[in-house]
Amino acid sequence: MTTEDAQTSETPEEKDALRNLVVVSLCLTAAILANTMLLLAVPFKAIELGVGPSLVGVIISAPYVLPMLLAIPMGGLVARIGCQKMIIAGALGMAVGPWVTLLLPSVASLFVTQVIVGLANMVLIISAQTVVSGLASGKRLEQYFGWYTTCLSGGQLLGPITSGFLIDHFSVNVSLAAIGLIPLLSAIGALFFSRDIRKGGRSKRANGSYREQWQLLRRNTGMQTSIMLTVTALFVLSIHSTFMPVYLESLSLAASSIGLLLSIRAISSMAVRVVMSRIIDLCGGRNRAILIAIVLITGSLTVTGLVGDHYALLVVLAVVIGIAGGISQPLSMVILSESVLPEQRSSSMATRLMGNRGAQVLGPMLIGFLADLTNFTVAFAVMGGVLLVLYMTWVVRSGAFSQNAVGQ
């Protein structure tokens, strides 16, 4: 179901739309910078504490458990309270999290840090995506989500490099301290939203219920396509982000080299998002772009463990994963935004986030246990192949790509 007419009537004036896009992009860039720094700092802190691969997987998954359960009601809360206030609250939560581990260094404190940051990040993401989804429609919305996610990729680019540099030249604790300060920039930036964003929404409480979202998901093909695309891609991206440091550290690569590899992936995502709308056209529409992205991202994960410590090949695979992930995430948001009514956006974005967090919980845990039972080469290969088979099975059985609306 496309609601372009309804969206157009609620689109802010162009000047305010651009202002809000800039503000929300800068706020989330700072938050993502801190979050991706944590992706490198947490595994190294865990290694410093003598934690094995399977427990590292559990620790890495910790931020995603509660958001997986609470995302839908949080979407309704965002709609009622307003995105500006929730972005400020989320930023402050992200600033608090790392200091728990700094003040009380232990495996338990790592879990607490991850849980706090995970909840805060959930609030930030739902609020930010809700802001962007209401700014435009059609090709313009593709461009806005492309620019928004490009800025986020900038944070993903700088995060691993910054964290790796601080770890190599100072310590993991210095990296954690920096992570605890950066989100304060997001809280300050949120004060500059236009009046439209400062107000709460008109969302009914029912839109924030699990039952309502489940019914919407069952009957809305666009929403199904969006969530299947983002879940599959996030499964791979979470595995690549969280276990490449552990895998490559076991091959004696330096933290800065590992951080650079993850940053190269972010550069690739950032570059492709600038021209996302054009790339979709070159692929022949959204349906083909989705299929190409899924094949590339799962295939790259499958062969990652086979290249060993050949850094040039790891860079090539990181670029491919970055490009495929760079297309899949904003495209998923666009499809979802255009498949639901304006008052359903916050809760539907929260449902999408719940799916993402589920993938981010299962991905590191499954890879960790597979790596303990076998090795990383087998774990990466098995997981990539299984994901591709499962996704293609869903495409065939659901007939989702026969729906013309998705491919427009």
mmCIF file of C-alpha atoms in Angstrom:
data_model
loop_
_atom_site.group_PDB
_atom_site.id
_atom_site.type_symbol
_atom_site.label_atom_id
_atom_site.label_comp_id
_atom_site.label_asym_id
_atom_site.label_seq_id
_atom_site.Cartn_x
_atom_site.Cartn_y
_atom_site.Cartn_z
ATOM 1 C CA MET A 1 0.000 0.000 0.000
ATOM 2 C CA THR A 2 1.392 3.378 -1.054
ATOM 3 C CA THR A 3 0.320 6.475 0.819
ATOM 4 C CA GLU A 4 2.143 9.113 -1.235
ATOM 5 C CA ASP A 5 -0.778 11.521 -1.268
ATOM 6 C CA ALA A 6 -1.127 11.365 2.505
ATOM 7 C CA GLN A 7 2.600 11.836 2.938
ATOM 8 C CA THR A 8 2.725 14.817 0.584
ATOM 9 C CA SER A 9 0.060 16.641 2.572
ATOM 10 C CA GLU A 10 2.122 16.266 5.741
ATOM 11 C CA THR A 11 5.513 17.060 4.248
ATOM 12 C CA PRO A 12 7.028 20.151 5.931
ATOM 13 C CA GLU A 13 8.082 23.194 3.956
ATOM 14 C CA GLU A 14 11.221 22.479 1.945
ATOM 15 C CA LYS A 15 13.356 24.786 4.085
ATOM 16 C CA ASP A 16 12.304 23.101 7.324
ATOM 17 C CA ALA A 17 12.662 19.662 5.761
ATOM 18 C CA LEU A 18 16.281 20.327 4.799
ATOM 19 C CA ARG A 19 17.005 21.866 8.198
ATOM 20 C CA ASN A 20 15.594 18.850 10.012
ATOM 21 C CA LEU A 21 17.457 16.480 7.704
ATOM 22 C CA VAL A 22 20.765 18.201 8.480
ATOM 23 C CA VAL A 23 20.105 18.258 12.232
ATOM 24 C CA VAL A 24 19.005 14.622 12.507
ATOM 25 C CA SER A 25 21.879 13.467 10.292
ATOM 26 C CA LEU A 26 24.479 15.260 12.425
ATOM 27 C CA CYS A 27 22.925 14.018 15.676
ATOM 28 C CA LEU A 28 22.914 10.410 14.548
ATOM 29 C CA THR A 29 26.374 10.666 13.002
ATOM 30 C CA ALA A 30 27.828 11.512 16.414
ATOM 31 C CA ALA A 31 25.855 8.683 18.027
ATOM 32 C CA ILE A 32 26.919 6.160 15.368
ATOM 33 C CA LEU A 33 30.530 7.316 15.706
ATOM 34 C CA ALA A 34 30.415 6.441 19.405
ATOM 35 C CA ASN A 35 28.577 3.179 18.745
ATOM 36 C CA THR A 36 31.064 1.926 16.129
ATOM 37 C CA MET A 37 33.965 2.888 18.385
ATOM 38 C CA LEU A 38 32.333 0.635 20.974
ATOM 39 C CA LEU A 39 32.169 -2.219 18.454
ATOM 40 C CA LEU A 40 35.966 -2.305 18.481
ATOM 41 C CA ALA A 41 36.531 -1.337 22.114
ATOM 42 C CA VAL A 42 34.216 -3.982 23.610
ATOM 43 C CA PRO A 43 35.816 -7.043 21.918
ATOM 44 C CA PHE A 44 39.292 -5.786 22.861
ATOM 45 C CA LYS A 45 38.191 -5.126 26.438
ATOM 46 C CA ALA A 46 36.699 -8.633 26.529
ATOM 47 C CA ILE A 47 39.962 -10.115 25.220
ATOM 48 C CA GLU A 48 41.829 -8.083 27.842
ATOM 49 C CA LEU A 49 39.601 -9.718 30.468
ATOM 50 C CA GLY A 50 40.357 -13.205 29.082
ATOM 51 C CA VAL A 51 36.955 -13.905 27.504
ATOM 52 C CA GLY A 52 36.615 -16.688 24.871
ATOM 53 C CA PRO A 53 34.879 -16.424 21.440
ATOM 54 C CA SER A 54 31.482 -17.801 22.494
ATOM 55 C CA LEU A 55 31.195 -15.432 25.469
ATOM 56 C CA VAL A 56 32.391 -12.540 23.298
ATOM 57 C CA GLY A 57 29.468 -13.349 21.007
ATOM 58 C CA VAL A 58 27.072 -13.189 23.959
ATOM 59 C CA ILE A 59 28.534 -9.867 25.137
ATOM 60 C CA ILE A 60 28.326 -8.409 21.629
ATOM 61 C CA SER A 61 24.689 -9.523 21.400
ATOM 62 C CA ALA A 62 23.738 -7.972 24.756
ATOM 63 C CA PRO A 63 22.762 -4.501 23.406
ATOM 64 C CA TYR A 64 20.200 -6.021 21.084
ATOM 65 C CA VAL A 65 18.157 -8.263 23.391
ATOM 66 C CA LEU A 66 15.985 -5.660 25.123
ATOM 67 C CA PRO A 67 15.501 -3.533 21.974
ATOM 68 C CA MET A 68 14.304 -6.681 20.231
ATOM 69 C CA LEU A 69 11.574 -6.980 22.884
ATOM 70 C CA LEU A 70 10.823 -3.306 23.531
ATOM 71 C CA ALA A 71 11.172 -1.670 20.108
ATOM 72 C CA ILE A 72 7.463 -1.734 19.205
ATOM 73 C CA PRO A 73 6.121 -0.063 22.383
ATOM 74 C CA MET A 74 9.057 2.362 22.188
ATOM 75 C CA GLY A 75 7.905 3.332 18.691
ATOM 76 C CA GLY A 76 4.514 4.316 20.099
ATOM 77 C CA LEU A 77 6.215 6.284 22.882
ATOM 78 C CA VAL A 78 8.353 8.189 20.370
ATOM 79 C CA ALA A 79 5.238 9.119 18.408
ATOM 80 C CA ARG A 80 3.496 10.482 21.516
ATOM 81 C CA ILE A 81 6.390 12.261 23.261
ATOM 82 C CA GLY A 82 8.130 13.639 20.198
ATOM 83 C CA CYS A 83 11.349 12.849 18.371
ATOM 84 C CA GLN A 84 13.409 15.754 19.722
ATOM 85 C CA LYS A 85 12.983 14.821 23.393
ATOM 86 C CA MET A 86 13.622 11.157 22.684
ATOM 87 C CA ILE A 87 16.811 11.894 20.723
ATOM 88 C CA ILE A 88 18.134 13.937 23.646
ATOM 89 C CA ALA A 89 17.261 11.131 26.090
ATOM 90 C CA GLY A 90 18.914 8.514 23.880
ATOM 91 C CA ALA A 91 22.081 10.577 23.488
ATOM 92 C CA LEU A 92 22.424 11.012 27.247
ATOM 93 C CA GLY A 93 21.945 7.266 27.737
ATOM 94 C CA MET A 94 24.707 6.490 25.248
ATOM 95 C CA ALA A 95 27.026 8.885 27.090
ATOM 96 C CA VAL A 96 26.425 7.112 30.416
ATOM 97 C CA GLY A 97 26.958 3.524 29.235
ATOM 98 C CA PRO A 98 30.752 3.323 28.723
ATOM 99 C CA TRP A 99 31.483 4.846 32.111
ATOM 100 C CA VAL A 100 30.047 1.761 33.825
ATOM 101 C CA THR A 101 32.884 -0.366 32.444
ATOM 102 C CA LEU A 102 35.445 2.340 33.140
ATOM 103 C CA LEU A 103 34.443 2.679 36.776
ATOM 104 C CA LEU A 104 33.795 -1.040 37.431
ATOM 105 C CA PRO A 105 35.903 -3.050 34.949
ATOM 106 C CA SER A 106 34.605 -6.625 34.710
ATOM 107 C CA VAL A 107 32.734 -8.955 32.383
ATOM 108 C CA ALA A 108 29.498 -8.061 34.182
ATOM 109 C CA SER A 109 30.082 -4.329 33.656
ATOM 110 C CA LEU A 110 30.620 -4.970 29.943
ATOM 111 C CA PHE A 111 27.135 -6.502 29.830
ATOM 112 C CA VAL A 112 25.663 -3.512 31.677
ATOM 113 C CA THR A 113 27.404 -1.058 29.336
ATOM 114 C CA GLN A 114 26.128 -2.934 26.298
ATOM 115 C CA VAL A 115 22.553 -3.043 27.608
ATOM 116 C CA ILE A 116 22.459 0.702 28.397
ATOM 117 C CA VAL A 117 23.961 1.647 25.038
ATOM 118 C CA GLY A 118 21.614 -0.750 23.228
ATOM 119 C CA LEU A 119 18.498 0.807 24.761
ATOM 120 C CA ALA A 120 19.743 4.343 24.126
ATOM 121 C CA ASN A 121 20.662 3.518 20.550
ATOM 122 C CA MET A 122 17.193 2.054 19.981
ATOM 123 C CA VAL A 123 15.562 5.318 21.049
ATOM 124 C CA LEU A 124 17.869 7.340 18.802
ATOM 125 C CA ILE A 125 17.344 5.197 15.719
ATOM 126 C CA ILE A 126 13.550 4.990 15.949
ATOM 127 C CA SER A 127 13.300 8.741 16.511
ATOM 128 C CA ALA A 128 15.690 9.637 13.705
ATOM 129 C CA GLN A 129 14.115 7.319 11.145
ATOM 130 C CA THR A 130 10.690 8.695 12.048
ATOM 131 C CA VAL A 131 11.948 12.232 11.429
ATOM 132 C CA VAL A 132 13.395 11.396 8.004
ATOM 133 C CA SER A 133 10.416 9.289 6.871
ATOM 134 C CA GLY A 134 8.102 12.288 7.293
ATOM 135 C CA LEU A 135 10.195 14.758 5.286
ATOM 136 C CA ALA A 136 9.289 13.700 1.716
ATOM 137 C CA SER A 137 8.097 10.841 -0.515
ATOM 138 C CA GLY A 138 9.054 9.008 -3.710
ATOM 139 C CA LYS A 139 12.466 9.712 -5.255
ATOM 140 C CA ARG A 140 12.979 12.637 -2.894
ATOM 141 C CA LEU A 141 12.573 10.291 0.081
ATOM 142 C CA GLU A 142 15.128 7.917 -1.478
ATOM 143 C CA GLN A 143 17.518 10.868 -1.720
ATOM 144 C CA TYR A 144 16.852 11.976 1.866
ATOM 145 C CA PHE A 145 17.390 8.491 3.270
ATOM 146 C CA GLY A 146 20.466 8.187 1.058
ATOM 147 C CA TRP A 147 21.938 11.407 2.452
ATOM 148 C CA TYR A 148 20.950 10.516 6.019
ATOM 149 C CA THR A 149 22.551 7.081 5.847
ATOM 150 C CA THR A 150 25.588 8.584 4.089
ATOM 151 C CA CYS A 151 26.173 10.732 7.158
ATOM 152 C CA LEU A 152 25.760 7.671 9.363
ATOM 153 C CA SER A 153 28.365 5.907 7.232
ATOM 154 C CA GLY A 154 30.676 8.814 7.988
ATOM 155 C CA GLY A 155 30.333 7.971 11.665
ATOM 156 C CA GLN A 156 30.901 4.294 10.882
ATOM 157 C CA LEU A 157 33.990 5.278 8.919
ATOM 158 C CA LEU A 158 35.573 7.354 11.664
ATOM 159 C CA GLY A 159 34.528 5.121 14.572
ATOM 160 C CA PRO A 160 36.771 2.077 14.016
ATOM 161 C CA ILE A 161 39.732 4.230 12.914
ATOM 162 C CA THR A 162 39.412 6.451 15.977
ATOM 163 C CA SER A 163 38.915 3.557 18.375
ATOM 164 C CA GLY A 164 41.763 1.545 16.839
ATOM 165 C CA PHE A 165 44.114 4.539 17.059
ATOM 166 C CA LEU A 166 43.229 5.194 20.703
ATOM 167 C CA ILE A 167 43.622 1.505 21.608
ATOM 168 C CA ASP A 168 46.989 1.153 19.829
ATOM 169 C CA HIS A 169 48.495 4.425 21.076
ATOM 170 C CA PHE A 170 46.855 4.739 24.490
ATOM 171 C CA SER A 171 44.519 2.049 25.869
ATOM 172 C CA VAL A 172 41.065 0.528 25.633
ATOM 173 C CA ASN A 173 40.016 2.671 28.608
ATOM 174 C CA VAL A 174 40.915 5.893 26.787
ATOM 175 C CA SER A 175 38.768 4.734 23.882
ATOM 176 C CA LEU A 176 35.862 4.037 26.252
ATOM 177 C CA ALA A 177 36.209 7.492 27.835
ATOM 178 C CA ALA A 178 36.001 9.146 24.418
ATOM 179 C CA ILE A 179 32.922 7.059 23.606
ATOM 180 C CA GLY A 180 31.290 8.378 26.775
ATOM 181 C CA LEU A 181 31.715 12.013 25.679
ATOM 182 C CA ILE A 182 30.857 12.032 21.970
ATOM 183 C CA PRO A 183 27.054 11.398 22.286
ATOM 184 C CA LEU A 184 26.717 14.673 24.194
ATOM 185 C CA LEU A 185 27.072 16.372 20.786
ATOM 186 C CA SER A 186 23.876 14.609 19.678
ATOM 187 C CA ALA A 187 21.958 15.919 22.686
ATOM 188 C CA ILE A 188 23.096 19.480 21.936
ATOM 189 C CA GLY A 189 22.371 19.168 18.223
ATOM 190 C CA ALA A 190 18.785 18.032 18.838
ATOM 191 C CA LEU A 191 17.975 21.483 20.239
ATOM 192 C CA PHE A 192 18.072 22.884 16.683
ATOM 193 C CA PHE A 193 15.108 20.964 15.203
ATOM 194 C CA SER A 194 12.216 22.964 13.741
ATOM 195 C CA ARG A 195 8.969 23.325 15.655
ATOM 196 C CA ASP A 196 7.351 20.402 13.760
ATOM 197 C CA ILE A 197 9.832 17.929 15.227
ATOM 198 C CA ARG A 198 9.622 19.309 18.754
ATOM 199 C CA LYS A 199 5.954 18.358 19.048
ATOM 200 C CA GLY A 200 4.642 14.880 19.817
ATOM 201 C CA GLY A 201 2.674 12.971 17.222
ATOM 202 C CA ARG A 202 -0.898 11.844 16.818
ATOM 203 C CA SER A 203 -0.205 8.129 16.875
ATOM 204 C CA LYS A 204 -2.863 5.989 18.535
ATOM 205 C CA ARG A 205 -1.733 3.661 21.294
ATOM 206 C CA ALA A 206 -2.900 0.689 19.225
ATOM 207 C CA ASN A 207 -0.235 1.454 16.610
ATOM 208 C CA GLY A 208 2.370 0.725 19.284
ATOM 209 C CA SER A 209 0.984 -2.699 20.216
ATOM 210 C CA TYR A 210 2.500 -6.028 19.200
ATOM 211 C CA ARG A 211 -0.866 -7.288 17.958
ATOM 212 C CA GLU A 212 -1.430 -4.296 15.680
ATOM 213 C CA GLN A 213 2.060 -4.524 14.222
ATOM 214 C CA TRP A 214 1.760 -8.267 13.672
ATOM 215 C CA GLN A 215 -1.511 -7.799 11.789
ATOM 216 C CA LEU A 216 0.011 -5.013 9.721
ATOM 217 C CA LEU A 217 3.049 -7.168 8.923
ATOM 218 C CA ARG A 218 0.860 -10.107 7.823
ATOM 219 C CA ARG A 219 -1.120 -8.081 5.289
ATOM 220 C CA ASN A 220 1.460 -5.526 4.133
ATOM 221 C CA THR A 221 3.818 -6.910 1.483
ATOM 222 C CA GLY A 222 5.954 -3.779 1.425
ATOM 223 C CA MET A 223 6.553 -4.052 5.153
ATOM 224 C CA GLN A 224 7.463 -7.738 4.795
ATOM 225 C CA THR A 225 9.936 -6.973 2.005
ATOM 226 C CA SER A 226 11.506 -4.157 4.003
ATOM 227 C CA ILE A 227 12.012 -6.263 7.112
ATOM 228 C CA MET A 228 13.307 -9.367 5.303
ATOM 229 C CA LEU A 229 15.818 -7.219 3.411
ATOM 230 C CA THR A 230 17.102 -5.392 6.463
ATOM 231 C CA VAL A 231 17.204 -8.501 8.691
ATOM 232 C CA THR A 232 19.250 -10.508 6.181
ATOM 233 C CA ALA A 233 21.668 -7.636 5.580
ATOM 234 C CA LEU A 234 22.032 -6.813 9.285
ATOM 235 C CA PHE A 235 22.724 -10.467 10.055
ATOM 236 C CA VAL A 236 25.795 -10.287 7.817
ATOM 237 C CA LEU A 237 26.834 -6.771 8.832
ATOM 238 C CA SER A 238 26.667 -7.591 12.538
ATOM 239 C CA ILE A 239 28.775 -10.713 12.058
ATOM 240 C CA HIS A 240 31.323 -8.797 9.989
ATOM 241 C CA SER A 241 31.523 -5.889 12.452
ATOM 242 C CA THR A 242 31.679 -7.859 15.672
ATOM 243 C CA PHE A 243 33.742 -10.921 14.804
ATOM 244 C CA MET A 244 36.225 -9.565 12.290
ATOM 245 C CA PRO A 245 38.159 -7.976 15.214
ATOM 246 C CA VAL A 246 38.259 -11.338 17.031
ATOM 247 C CA TYR A 247 39.026 -13.338 13.865
ATOM 248 C CA LEU A 248 41.746 -11.015 12.589
ATOM 249 C CA GLU A 249 43.282 -10.524 16.037
ATOM 250 C CA SER A 250 43.770 -14.294 16.101
ATOM 251 C CA LEU A 251 45.713 -13.868 12.824
ATOM 252 C CA SER A 252 47.966 -11.287 14.576
ATOM 253 C CA LEU A 253 46.698 -8.209 12.727
ATOM 254 C CA ALA A 254 47.024 -4.909 14.630
ATOM 255 C CA ALA A 255 43.945 -3.132 16.005
ATOM 256 C CA SER A 256 44.520 -0.174 13.694
ATOM 257 C CA SER A 257 44.579 -2.483 10.638
ATOM 258 C CA ILE A 258 41.343 -4.113 11.768
ATOM 259 C CA GLY A 259 39.768 -0.717 12.368
ATOM 260 C CA LEU A 260 40.873 0.415 8.913
ATOM 261 C CA LEU A 261 39.220 -2.620 7.323
ATOM 262 C CA LEU A 262 35.888 -1.845 8.998
ATOM 263 C CA SER A 263 36.255 1.786 7.982
ATOM 264 C CA ILE A 264 36.814 0.793 4.355
ATOM 265 C CA ARG A 265 33.485 -1.003 4.512
ATOM 266 C CA ALA A 266 31.913 2.175 5.857
ATOM 267 C CA ILE A 267 33.498 4.245 3.045
ATOM 268 C CA SER A 268 31.941 1.905 0.502
ATOM 269 C CA SER A 269 28.520 2.246 2.124
ATOM 270 C CA MET A 270 28.863 5.996 2.276
ATOM 271 C CA ALA A 271 29.897 6.308 -1.373
ATOM 272 C CA VAL A 272 27.077 4.170 -2.749
ATOM 273 C CA ARG A 273 24.414 5.916 -0.652
ATOM 274 C CA VAL A 274 25.182 9.268 -2.250
ATOM 275 C CA VAL A 275 23.992 7.851 -5.585
ATOM 276 C CA MET A 276 21.558 5.260 -4.215
ATOM 277 C CA SER A 277 18.599 6.373 -6.344
ATOM 278 C CA ARG A 278 20.713 6.177 -9.511
ATOM 279 C CA ILE A 279 22.090 2.748 -8.584
ATOM 280 C CA ILE A 280 18.549 1.423 -8.087
ATOM 281 C CA ASP A 281 17.636 2.645 -11.571
ATOM 282 C CA LEU A 282 20.746 1.003 -13.070
ATOM 283 C CA CYS A 283 19.815 -2.285 -11.388
ATOM 284 C CA GLY A 284 16.412 -2.151 -13.075
ATOM 285 C CA GLY A 285 14.281 -1.134 -10.100
ATOM 286 C CA ARG A 286 14.016 -1.907 -6.418
ATOM 287 C CA ASN A 287 13.325 -5.636 -6.813
ATOM 288 C CA ARG A 288 16.508 -6.314 -8.746
ATOM 289 C CA ALA A 289 18.539 -4.021 -6.505
ATOM 290 C CA ILE A 290 17.347 -5.996 -3.484
ATOM 291 C CA LEU A 291 18.250 -9.388 -5.006
ATOM 292 C CA ILE A 292 21.677 -8.201 -6.152
ATOM 293 C CA ALA A 293 22.425 -6.756 -2.707
ATOM 294 C CA ILE A 294 21.427 -9.971 -0.913
ATOM 295 C CA VAL A 295 23.504 -12.205 -3.207
ATOM 296 C CA LEU A 296 26.560 -9.959 -2.851
ATOM 297 C CA ILE A 297 26.419 -9.556 0.904
ATOM 298 C CA THR A 298 25.789 -13.231 1.752
ATOM 299 C CA GLY A 299 28.297 -14.439 -0.846
ATOM 300 C CA SER A 300 31.003 -12.156 0.526
ATOM 301 C CA LEU A 301 30.477 -13.460 4.063
ATOM 302 C CA THR A 302 30.679 -17.033 2.778
ATOM 303 C CA VAL A 303 34.174 -16.591 1.327
ATOM 304 C CA THR A 304 35.580 -14.214 3.983
ATOM 305 C CA GLY A 305 37.051 -17.011 6.093
ATOM 306 C CA LEU A 306 38.617 -18.657 3.038
ATOM 307 C CA VAL A 307 41.006 -15.790 2.281
ATOM 308 C CA GLY A 308 42.830 -16.023 5.611
ATOM 309 C CA ASP A 309 45.121 -13.084 6.355
ATOM 310 C CA HIS A 310 45.362 -11.893 2.731
ATOM 311 C CA TYR A 311 44.594 -8.295 3.583
ATOM 312 C CA ALA A 312 43.961 -7.122 0.007
ATOM 313 C CA LEU A 313 41.264 -9.769 -0.479
ATOM 314 C CA LEU A 314 39.716 -8.916 2.878
ATOM 315 C CA VAL A 315 39.544 -5.303 1.715
ATOM 316 C CA VAL A 316 37.776 -6.317 -1.509
ATOM 317 C CA LEU A 317 35.207 -8.345 0.424
ATOM 318 C CA ALA A 318 34.712 -5.487 2.886
ATOM 319 C CA VAL A 319 34.031 -3.150 -0.054
ATOM 320 C CA VAL A 320 31.449 -5.522 -1.513
ATOM 321 C CA ILE A 321 29.732 -5.959 1.864
ATOM 322 C CA GLY A 322 29.793 -2.190 2.318
ATOM 323 C CA ILE A 323 28.179 -1.534 -1.065
ATOM 324 C CA ALA A 324 25.469 -4.165 -0.629
ATOM 325 C CA GLY A 325 24.745 -3.081 2.940
ATOM 326 C CA GLY A 326 24.846 0.549 1.899
ATOM 327 C CA ILE A 327 22.022 -0.003 -0.571
ATOM 328 C CA SER A 328 19.940 -2.404 1.523
ATOM 329 C CA GLN A 329 19.463 -0.343 4.671
ATOM 330 C CA PRO A 330 18.158 2.977 3.265
ATOM 331 C CA LEU A 331 16.162 1.124 0.606
ATOM 332 C CA SER A 332 14.500 -0.897 3.353
ATOM 333 C CA MET A 333 13.553 2.337 5.152
ATOM 334 C CA VAL A 334 12.137 3.888 1.979
ATOM 335 C CA ILE A 335 10.010 0.834 1.201
ATOM 336 C CA LEU A 336 8.644 0.748 4.738
ATOM 337 C CA SER A 337 7.962 4.500 4.830
ATOM 338 C CA GLU A 338 5.911 4.303 1.640
ATOM 339 C CA SER A 339 4.050 1.159 2.681
ATOM 340 C CA VAL A 340 2.346 2.486 5.825
ATOM 341 C CA LEU A 341 0.260 5.481 6.850
ATOM 342 C CA PRO A 342 2.039 8.496 8.375
ATOM 343 C CA GLU A 343 0.674 7.778 11.853
ATOM 344 C CA GLN A 344 2.016 4.207 11.624
ATOM 345 C CA ARG A 345 5.592 5.164 10.773
ATOM 346 C CA SER A 346 7.104 5.292 14.269
ATOM 347 C CA SER A 347 5.731 1.913 15.300
ATOM 348 C CA SER A 348 6.520 0.330 11.928
ATOM 349 C CA MET A 349 10.078 1.629 12.042
ATOM 350 C CA ALA A 350 10.240 0.137 15.542
ATOM 351 C CA THR A 351 9.057 -3.224 14.170
ATOM 352 C CA ARG A 352 11.814 -3.027 11.564
ATOM 353 C CA LEU A 353 14.301 -2.226 14.328
ATOM 354 C CA MET A 354 13.052 -5.209 16.340
ATOM 355 C CA GLY A 355 13.847 -7.449 13.380
ATOM 356 C CA ASN A 356 17.279 -5.855 13.064
ATOM 357 C CA ARG A 357 18.029 -6.393 16.723
ATOM 358 C CA GLY A 358 16.924 -10.006 16.454
ATOM 359 C CA ALA A 359 19.452 -10.498 13.658
ATOM 360 C CA GLN A 360 22.126 -8.713 15.676
ATOM 361 C CA VAL A 361 21.439 -10.969 18.668
ATOM 362 C CA LEU A 362 21.470 -14.234 16.738
ATOM 363 C CA GLY A 363 24.284 -13.425 14.307
ATOM 364 C CA PRO A 364 27.195 -13.000 16.749
ATOM 365 C CA MET A 365 25.915 -15.768 19.043
ATOM 366 C CA LEU A 366 25.597 -18.324 16.241
ATOM 367 C CA ILE A 367 28.966 -17.417 14.735
ATOM 368 C CA GLY A 368 30.584 -17.561 18.174
ATOM 369 C CA PHE A 369 29.255 -21.043 18.900
ATOM 370 C CA LEU A 370 30.073 -22.297 15.378
ATOM 371 C CA ALA A 371 33.602 -20.911 15.689
ATOM 372 C CA ASP A 372 34.037 -22.692 19.033
ATOM 373 C CA LEU A 373 32.829 -25.985 17.524
ATOM 374 C CA THR A 374 34.768 -25.668 14.247
ATOM 375 C CA ASN A 375 36.640 -22.530 13.161
ATOM 376 C CA PHE A 376 35.901 -19.111 11.667
ATOM 377 C CA THR A 377 36.363 -20.318 8.079
ATOM 378 C CA VAL A 378 33.585 -22.881 8.423
ATOM 379 C CA ALA A 379 31.393 -20.565 10.511
ATOM 380 C CA PHE A 380 31.462 -17.730 7.958
ATOM 381 C CA ALA A 381 30.860 -20.100 5.033
ATOM 382 C CA VAL A 382 27.940 -21.909 6.666
ATOM 383 C CA MET A 383 26.227 -18.740 7.856
ATOM 384 C CA GLY A 384 26.479 -16.956 4.491
ATOM 385 C CA GLY A 385 25.116 -19.939 2.585
ATOM 386 C CA VAL A 386 22.248 -20.545 5.006
ATOM 387 C CA LEU A 387 21.172 -16.896 4.905
ATOM 388 C CA LEU A 388 21.062 -16.851 1.109
ATOM 389 C CA VAL A 389 19.037 -20.065 0.945
ATOM 390 C CA LEU A 390 16.562 -18.855 3.570
ATOM 391 C CA TYR A 391 16.071 -15.503 1.857
ATOM 392 C CA MET A 392 15.527 -17.002 -1.596
ATOM 393 C CA THR A 393 13.090 -19.524 -0.110
ATOM 394 C CA TRP A 394 11.072 -16.647 1.372
ATOM 395 C CA VAL A 395 11.071 -14.790 -1.976
ATOM 396 C CA VAL A 396 9.742 -17.824 -3.841
ATOM 397 C CA ARG A 397 7.107 -18.773 -1.266
ATOM 398 C CA SER A 398 5.842 -15.257 -0.559
ATOM 399 C CA GLY A 399 5.754 -14.028 -4.147
ATOM 400 C CA ALA A 400 6.760 -10.653 -2.726
ATOM 401 C CA PHE A 401 8.601 -9.489 -5.838
ATOM 402 C CA SER A 402 5.520 -9.986 -7.993
ATOM 403 C CA GLN A 403 4.116 -6.922 -6.230
ATOM 404 C CA ASN A 404 4.714 -4.007 -8.565
ATOM 405 C CA ALA A 405 4.668 -1.444 -5.787
ATOM 406 C CA VAL A 406 7.886 -2.719 -4.295
ATOM 407 C CA GLY A 407 9.792 -2.483 -7.521
ATOM 408 C CA GLN A 408 8.805 1.046 -8.432
#
